[in-house]
Tab-separated table of C-alpha atoms and ligand atoms in Angstrom:
chain	number	residue	atom	x	y	z
A	1	MET	CA	-9.577	30.068	53.196
A	2	ILE	CA	-11.752	33.371	53.229
A	3	ARG	CA	-9.475	34.728	56.179
A	4	GLU	CA	-6.315	34.418	53.994
A	5	VAL	CA	-8.022	36.070	51.352
A	6	LEU	CA	-9.267	39.208	53.431
A	7	ARG	CA	-5.843	39.200	55.530
A	8	ASP	CA	-4.182	39.369	51.941
A	9	LEU	CA	-6.566	41.829	50.932
A	10	ILE	CA	-6.024	43.783	54.115
A	11	ASP	CA	-2.380	43.468	53.695
A	12	LYS	CA	-2.676	46.048	50.522
A	13	LEU	CA	-5.119	48.985	51.509
A	14	SER	CA	-3.993	52.076	52.809
A	15	GLU	CA	-4.940	52.799	56.768
A	16	ASP	CA	-7.547	55.502	55.202
A	17	GLU	CA	-9.616	52.719	53.001
A	18	LEU	CA	-8.737	50.583	56.243
A	19	ARG	CA	-10.614	52.902	58.542
A	20	GLU	CA	-13.641	53.803	55.531
A	21	ILE	CA	-14.087	49.688	55.442
A	22	TYR	CA	-13.950	49.484	59.384
A	23	ASN	CA	-16.419	52.378	59.342
A	24	LEU	CA	-18.911	50.448	56.946
A	25	ILE	CA	-19.008	46.906	58.644
A	26	LYS	CA	-20.097	48.807	61.761
A	27	LEU	CA	-22.820	50.398	60.087
A	28	ALA	CA	-23.971	47.794	57.853
A	29	ARG	CA	-24.227	45.263	60.759
A	30	GLU	CA	-26.747	48.114	62.080
A	31	ASN	CA	-29.013	48.750	59.344
A	32	ALA	CA	-27.916	48.568	55.418
A	33	GLY	CA	-29.187	51.710	54.721
A	34	LEU	CA	-27.157	53.350	57.018
A	35	ALA	CA	-24.024	52.074	55.177
A	36	TYR	CA	-25.148	53.284	51.959
A	37	GLU	CA	-26.003	56.618	53.377
A	38	TYR	CA	-22.316	56.682	54.281
A	39	LEU	CA	-21.199	55.524	51.212
A	40	ALA	CA	-23.375	57.723	49.413
A	41	ARG	CA	-22.792	61.242	51.557
A	42	LEU	CA	-21.477	63.755	48.875
A	43	SER	CA	-18.876	65.555	49.999
A	44	ARG	CA	-16.069	67.235	48.289
A	45	ARG	CA	-13.648	64.695	49.432
A	46	ARG	CA	-15.788	61.766	47.345
A	47	LEU	CA	-17.179	63.824	44.505
A	48	GLY	CA	-15.324	61.783	41.988
A	49	ARG	CA	-17.333	58.979	42.928
A	50	HIS	CA	-20.468	60.583	41.858
A	51	THR	CA	-19.656	61.682	38.082
A	52	PRO	CA	-18.537	58.182	36.413
A	53	MET	CA	-20.416	58.882	32.692
A	54	ARG	CA	-17.716	56.103	31.404
A	55	GLY	CA	-19.125	54.626	28.255
A	56	SER	CA	-22.437	55.374	26.423
A	57	MET	CA	-25.743	56.148	27.909
A	58	PRO	CA	-27.600	53.233	28.656
A	59	PRO	CA	-30.486	52.935	26.532
A	60	LEU	CA	-33.446	55.262	27.761
A	61	VAL	CA	-36.582	52.872	27.230
A	62	LYS	CA	-36.571	49.296	27.666
A	63	ARG	CA	-37.804	47.655	24.903
A	64	TYR	CA	-38.739	44.063	24.056
A	65	VAL	CA	-38.701	44.034	20.388
A	66	ASN	CA	-40.050	40.665	19.701
A	67	ALA	CA	-43.286	40.601	22.104
A	68	GLU	CA	-46.185	41.208	20.713
A	69	VAL	CA	-47.795	44.415	20.995
A	70	VAL	CA	-50.976	45.698	22.295
A	71	SER	CA	-52.096	49.111	21.306
A	72	LEU	CA	-53.688	51.604	23.616
A	73	PRO	CA	-56.348	53.697	23.026
A	74	PRO	CA	-55.220	57.618	23.307
A	75	PRO	CA	-55.427	58.428	27.109
A	76	ARG	CA	-58.538	60.356	28.541
A	77	PHE	CA	-58.632	63.394	30.237
A	78	ALA	CA	-61.723	63.680	31.938
A	79	ARG	CA	-60.506	66.504	34.429
A	80	ARG	CA	-63.215	65.814	37.063
A	81	LEU	CA	-61.057	66.173	39.745
A	82	SER	CA	-58.423	69.657	40.362
A	83	VAL	CA	-54.942	68.677	41.201
A	84	GLU	CA	-55.770	70.355	44.602
A	85	ASP	CA	-59.140	67.944	45.574
A	86	ALA	CA	-57.201	64.859	43.786
A	87	ILE	CA	-54.187	65.584	46.584
A	88	ILE	CA	-56.920	65.550	49.681
A	89	SER	CA	-59.140	62.968	48.518
A	90	ARG	CA	-56.028	60.565	48.067
A	91	ARG	CA	-56.001	57.558	50.061
A	92	SER	CA	-54.319	53.975	49.944
A	93	ARG	CA	-57.294	51.620	48.828
A	94	ARG	CA	-57.312	47.945	49.174
A	95	SER	CA	-60.892	46.539	48.546
A	96	PHE	CA	-61.775	46.443	44.921
A	97	ARG	CA	-65.536	46.240	43.366
A	98	ASP	CA	-65.601	42.796	41.222
A	99	GLU	CA	-64.992	44.935	38.070
A	100	PRO	CA	-63.232	44.439	34.849
A	101	LEU	CA	-61.040	48.044	34.082
A	102	THR	CA	-60.850	49.289	30.651
A	103	LEU	CA	-58.406	49.439	28.339
A	104	GLU	CA	-58.532	53.582	28.150
A	105	GLU	CA	-58.165	53.141	31.949
A	106	ILE	CA	-55.314	51.303	31.774
A	107	SER	CA	-53.775	53.740	29.095
A	108	THR	CA	-55.033	56.950	31.038
A	109	LEU	CA	-53.236	55.436	34.333
A	110	LEU	CA	-49.920	54.457	32.561
A	111	TYR	CA	-49.521	57.742	30.405
A	112	LEU	CA	-49.919	59.807	33.448
A	113	THR	CA	-47.918	57.974	35.807
A	114	ALA	CA	-44.406	57.328	33.682
A	115	GLY	CA	-45.572	58.643	30.006
A	116	ILE	CA	-43.043	60.519	27.627
A	117	SER	CA	-45.207	64.189	28.298
A	118	ARG	CA	-42.516	65.994	25.523
A	119	TRP	CA	-39.243	65.548	23.170
A	120	ILE	CA	-36.850	67.799	23.621
A	121	TYR	CA	-33.641	68.348	21.504
A	122	GLY	CA	-30.516	68.294	21.737
A	123	ALA	CA	-30.281	66.883	25.456
A	124	TYR	CA	-26.756	64.100	26.095
A	125	GLY	CA	-26.218	64.816	22.271
A	126	LEU	CA	-29.577	62.999	21.111
A	127	ALA	CA	-31.797	64.543	18.440
A	128	ARG	CA	-34.842	63.741	20.143
A	129	PHE	CA	-34.776	63.046	24.102
A	130	PRO	CA	-38.163	62.187	25.583
A	131	LEU	CA	-39.001	63.892	29.510
A	132	ARG	CA	-41.547	62.172	31.260
A	133	THR	CA	-44.751	63.031	33.786
A	134	TYR	CA	-42.012	62.292	36.517
A	135	PRO	CA	-39.021	64.086	37.751
A	136	SER	CA	-35.885	62.356	37.344
A	137	ALA	CA	-32.370	62.622	38.372
A	138	GLY	CA	-30.469	63.826	35.247
A	139	ALA	CA	-33.705	63.109	33.362
A	140	LEU	CA	-32.152	59.294	33.296
A	141	GLN	CA	-36.203	58.064	33.459
A	142	PRO	CA	-35.012	54.753	35.161
A	143	VAL	CA	-38.776	54.007	36.108
A	144	GLU	CA	-40.610	51.025	34.597
A	145	LEU	CA	-43.870	49.746	34.721
A	146	TYR	CA	-45.351	46.370	34.087
A	147	LEU	CA	-48.800	45.675	34.445
A	148	SER	CA	-50.082	42.231	35.628
A	149	ALA	CA	-54.222	42.275	33.949
A	150	HIS	CA	-56.321	39.984	35.570
A	151	SER	CA	-59.653	41.630	34.399
A	152	VAL	CA	-59.480	44.427	31.886
A	153	ALA	CA	-62.203	44.570	29.244
A	154	GLY	CA	-60.229	43.816	25.862
A	155	LEU	CA	-56.738	42.162	27.223
A	156	ARG	CA	-56.249	38.713	28.101
A	157	PRO	CA	-55.270	38.218	31.153
A	158	GLY	CA	-51.154	38.537	31.038
A	159	LEU	CA	-48.366	39.946	32.193
A	160	TYR	CA	-47.429	42.987	29.606
A	161	HIS	CA	-44.203	45.680	29.536
A	162	TYR	CA	-45.548	49.297	29.261
A	163	ASN	CA	-43.543	51.238	26.492
A	164	PRO	CA	-44.057	54.749	26.622
A	165	VAL	CA	-42.830	55.808	23.123
A	166	ASP	CA	-45.236	54.270	21.247
A	167	HIS	CA	-47.782	54.179	23.750
A	168	VAL	CA	-48.087	50.118	23.906
A	169	LEU	CA	-48.187	47.557	25.554
A	170	GLU	CA	-45.987	44.473	25.068
A	171	LYS	CA	-46.807	41.394	26.134
A	172	LEU	CA	-44.846	39.237	27.941
A	173	ARG	CA	-46.831	36.316	29.005
A	174	GLU	CA	-50.534	35.233	28.956
A	175	GLY	CA	-52.051	33.453	32.200
A	176	ASP	CA	-53.503	34.859	35.191
A	177	PHE	CA	-50.621	35.848	38.115
A	178	SER	CA	-52.899	37.030	40.871
A	179	ARG	CA	-52.440	33.990	42.998
A	180	ARG	CA	-48.907	34.438	42.631
A	181	LEU	CA	-48.463	37.990	43.152
A	182	ILE	CA	-50.272	37.059	46.542
A	183	ASP	CA	-47.929	34.913	47.562
A	184	ILE	CA	-45.132	37.111	46.553
A	185	ALA	CA	-46.533	40.201	48.127
A	186	LEU	CA	-46.060	37.715	51.783
A	187	GLY	CA	-49.866	36.881	51.269
A	188	GLN	CA	-51.494	40.141	50.758
A	189	GLU	CA	-54.784	39.810	48.993
A	190	HIS	CA	-55.120	42.972	47.490
A	191	VAL	CA	-52.141	42.506	45.312
A	192	GLY	CA	-54.130	39.417	43.126
A	193	GLU	CA	-57.506	41.030	43.887
A	194	ALA	CA	-57.451	44.308	41.396
A	195	PRO	CA	-58.621	43.474	38.267
A	196	ALA	CA	-55.094	44.931	37.159
A	197	THR	CA	-51.566	45.307	39.110
A	198	VAL	CA	-48.962	48.127	38.127
A	199	ILE	CA	-45.465	46.910	39.073
A	200	MET	CA	-42.660	49.628	39.282
A	201	THR	CA	-39.138	49.174	38.700
A	202	VAL	CA	-36.423	50.867	38.382
A	203	TYR	CA	-33.577	49.938	35.784
A	204	TRP	CA	-31.321	52.053	37.943
A	205	ALA	CA	-28.432	51.433	35.981
A	206	ARG	CA	-29.628	54.460	33.548
A	207	THR	CA	-29.199	56.297	36.865
A	208	ARG	CA	-25.839	55.148	38.013
A	209	TRP	CA	-24.141	55.762	34.469
A	210	LYS	CA	-23.876	59.473	35.865
A	211	TYR	CA	-24.538	59.489	39.655
A	212	GLY	CA	-22.366	56.398	40.546
A	213	ASP	CA	-22.943	56.072	44.528
A	214	ARG	CA	-25.404	58.202	44.748
A	215	ALA	CA	-27.832	56.915	42.405
A	216	TYR	CA	-29.649	54.248	44.238
A	217	ARG	CA	-31.763	56.942	46.218
A	218	TYR	CA	-32.446	59.592	43.257
A	219	ALA	CA	-33.621	56.195	41.446
A	220	MET	CA	-36.016	55.701	44.455
A	221	LEU	CA	-36.988	59.408	44.317
A	222	ASP	CA	-37.848	59.463	40.785
A	223	ALA	CA	-40.249	56.378	42.089
A	224	GLY	CA	-41.569	58.101	44.550
A	225	PHE	CA	-42.804	60.826	41.974
A	226	ALA	CA	-44.061	58.179	39.468
A	227	GLY	CA	-45.826	56.365	42.660
A	228	GLU	CA	-47.561	59.872	43.657
A	229	ASN	CA	-48.732	60.351	39.825
A	230	LEU	CA	-49.989	57.309	39.932
A	231	TYR	CA	-52.047	57.806	43.415
A	232	LEU	CA	-52.916	61.180	42.178
A	233	ALA	CA	-53.786	59.855	38.312
A	234	CYS	CA	-56.338	56.750	40.177
A	235	GLU	CA	-58.384	59.544	42.086
A	236	ALA	CA	-58.652	61.528	39.157
A	237	LEU	CA	-60.317	58.607	37.175
A	238	GLY	CA	-62.332	57.579	40.085
A	239	LEU	CA	-59.950	54.377	40.621
A	240	GLY	CA	-58.431	53.350	43.639
A	241	THR	CA	-54.985	52.206	44.230
A	242	CYS	CA	-52.108	51.291	47.169
A	243	ALA	CA	-48.297	51.162	47.328
A	244	VAL	CA	-47.305	48.004	48.019
A	245	GLY	CA	-43.263	47.849	49.421
A	246	ALA	CA	-43.565	44.235	51.120
A	247	PHE	CA	-42.725	41.754	48.490
A	248	TYR	CA	-39.882	38.952	48.109
A	249	ASP	CA	-37.817	40.820	45.575
A	250	ASP	CA	-36.267	37.405	44.351
A	251	GLU	CA	-39.451	36.051	43.408
A	252	LEU	CA	-40.630	38.829	42.211
A	253	CYS	CA	-37.666	39.468	39.757
A	254	GLU	CA	-38.315	35.666	38.838
A	255	LEU	CA	-41.659	36.311	37.912
A	256	LEU	CA	-40.697	39.703	35.665
A	257	GLU	CA	-37.398	37.931	34.150
A	258	ILE	CA	-35.479	40.872	35.833
A	259	ASP	CA	-32.049	40.412	36.929
A	260	CYS	CA	-32.707	42.328	40.068
A	261	VAL	CA	-29.333	43.738	39.683
A	262	ASP	CA	-29.210	46.574	37.198
A	263	GLU	CA	-33.091	46.875	37.419
A	264	ILE	CA	-35.239	46.426	40.716
A	265	PRO	CA	-38.382	46.129	41.766
A	266	VAL	CA	-39.607	49.229	43.760
A	267	LEU	CA	-43.090	48.940	44.240
A	268	MET	CA	-46.323	47.064	43.641
A	269	PHE	CA	-50.015	49.157	42.941
A	270	PRO	CA	-53.052	46.863	42.502
A	271	VAL	CA	-55.777	48.996	41.024
A	272	GLY	CA	-59.480	48.844	40.732
A	273	ARG	CA	-62.932	50.163	41.283
A	274	PRO	CA	-63.168	50.849	45.102
A	275	SER	CA	-65.348	49.141	46.817
A	276	ASN	CA	-67.904	51.046	48.811
A	277	ALA	CA	-66.839	50.395	52.120
A	278	GLU	CA	-63.029	52.483	50.813
A	279	GLU	CA	-65.291	55.347	49.090
A	280	THR	CA	-65.919	57.365	52.326
B	301	FMN	C1	-43.376	52.703	50.466
B	301	FMN	C2	-44.372	52.125	50.773
B	301	FMN	C3	-44.740	50.459	51.295
B	301	FMN	C4	-45.992	50.459	51.399
B	301	FMN	N1	-46.054	48.868	51.265
B	301	FMN	C5	-47.362	48.731	51.720
B	301	FMN	C6	-47.529	47.633	51.824
B	301	FMN	O1	-47.023	46.558	51.873
B	301	FMN	N2	-49.281	47.227	52.227
B	301	FMN	C7	-50.038	47.879	52.059
B	301	FMN	O2	-51.027	47.226	52.388
B	301	FMN	N3	-49.928	48.675	52.005
B	301	FMN	C8	-48.670	49.401	52.296
B	301	FMN	N4	-48.407	51.109	51.585
B	301	FMN	C9	-49.379	51.965	51.894
B	301	FMN	C10	-49.483	52.654	53.101
B	301	FMN	O3	-49.760	51.749	54.273
B	301	FMN	C11	-50.089	53.806	53.202
B	301	FMN	O4	-49.818	54.819	52.313
B	301	FMN	C12	-50.124	54.308	55.017
B	301	FMN	O5	-51.187	53.378	55.873
B	301	FMN	C13	-50.741	55.859	54.951
B	301	FMN	O6	-52.309	55.574	54.213
B	301	FMN	P1	-52.700	57.180	53.311
B	301	FMN	O7	-51.780	56.294	51.943
B	301	FMN	O8	-54.274	56.214	52.749
B	301	FMN	O9	-52.335	57.758	53.542
B	301	FMN	C14	-46.968	51.282	52.002
B	301	FMN	C15	-46.417	52.890	51.264
B	301	FMN	C16	-45.358	53.037	50.672
B	301	FMN	C17	-45.379	54.553	50.629
């Protein structure tokens, strides 16, 4: 059956298209990334594929309109550390003291990672257009932040989504999801032992709207920039974190109730006060 369908498809393809598919299959069997890079390669021949911009721009900010909202205190910038010092002292830290975080620390961390640092007029025809603390391809801002709170003073344990427009948390579900996160992260204990874990996704459909095949690469880069913000913000706040990329995607998507197609998880960041052993 599949053979027949494929044979039928092949009959309808041009020599050029056949060659492209052949190359793609050869590359994909070696490594999926090679196949993606082949398809996303920007050449004059392929340029048309990269700028579709069909239909209206997807919303720049995800909102859970019916969710209970938790106000965050204003971010506080103690300026204890220079950027130079934060860059040099940054390390991945996987062991945390058994102490709660404060809501002010969470507020500052989320703001510095992916908050709105300026509003401009007129971009993409919008009267008010946000810009973020991280640079973003086409300013399309695919990064979404979720928080799994395990021990944060003044915040019930649960799953939250960060809404940068109002600088609030939207409550998705109450409960302690620390054990579940450890299981999803292939048993990595630090993901659940921290008082809070930030989960970063990219809603890359936003970037795809403008950049087509190139979008996946750009969205990953955006996430990398925001991830470094998070690391450096932790250093500045006297906190520690570790980027965690090893996790079962489908299970994390199920926990966050996202589709794993237009929005995909990219990294988890357990956050806490580093234990003495980690402070050196
Ligand atoms: C994309 C990415 C994925 C990572 N995944 C994990 C992970 O799953 N578990 C973990 O403990 N560390 C993970 N790390 C942290 C690296 O192991 C760490 O950055 C590296 O050992 C260098 O140490 P440093 O960050 O202290 O310089 C990841 C880092 C990056 C950038």
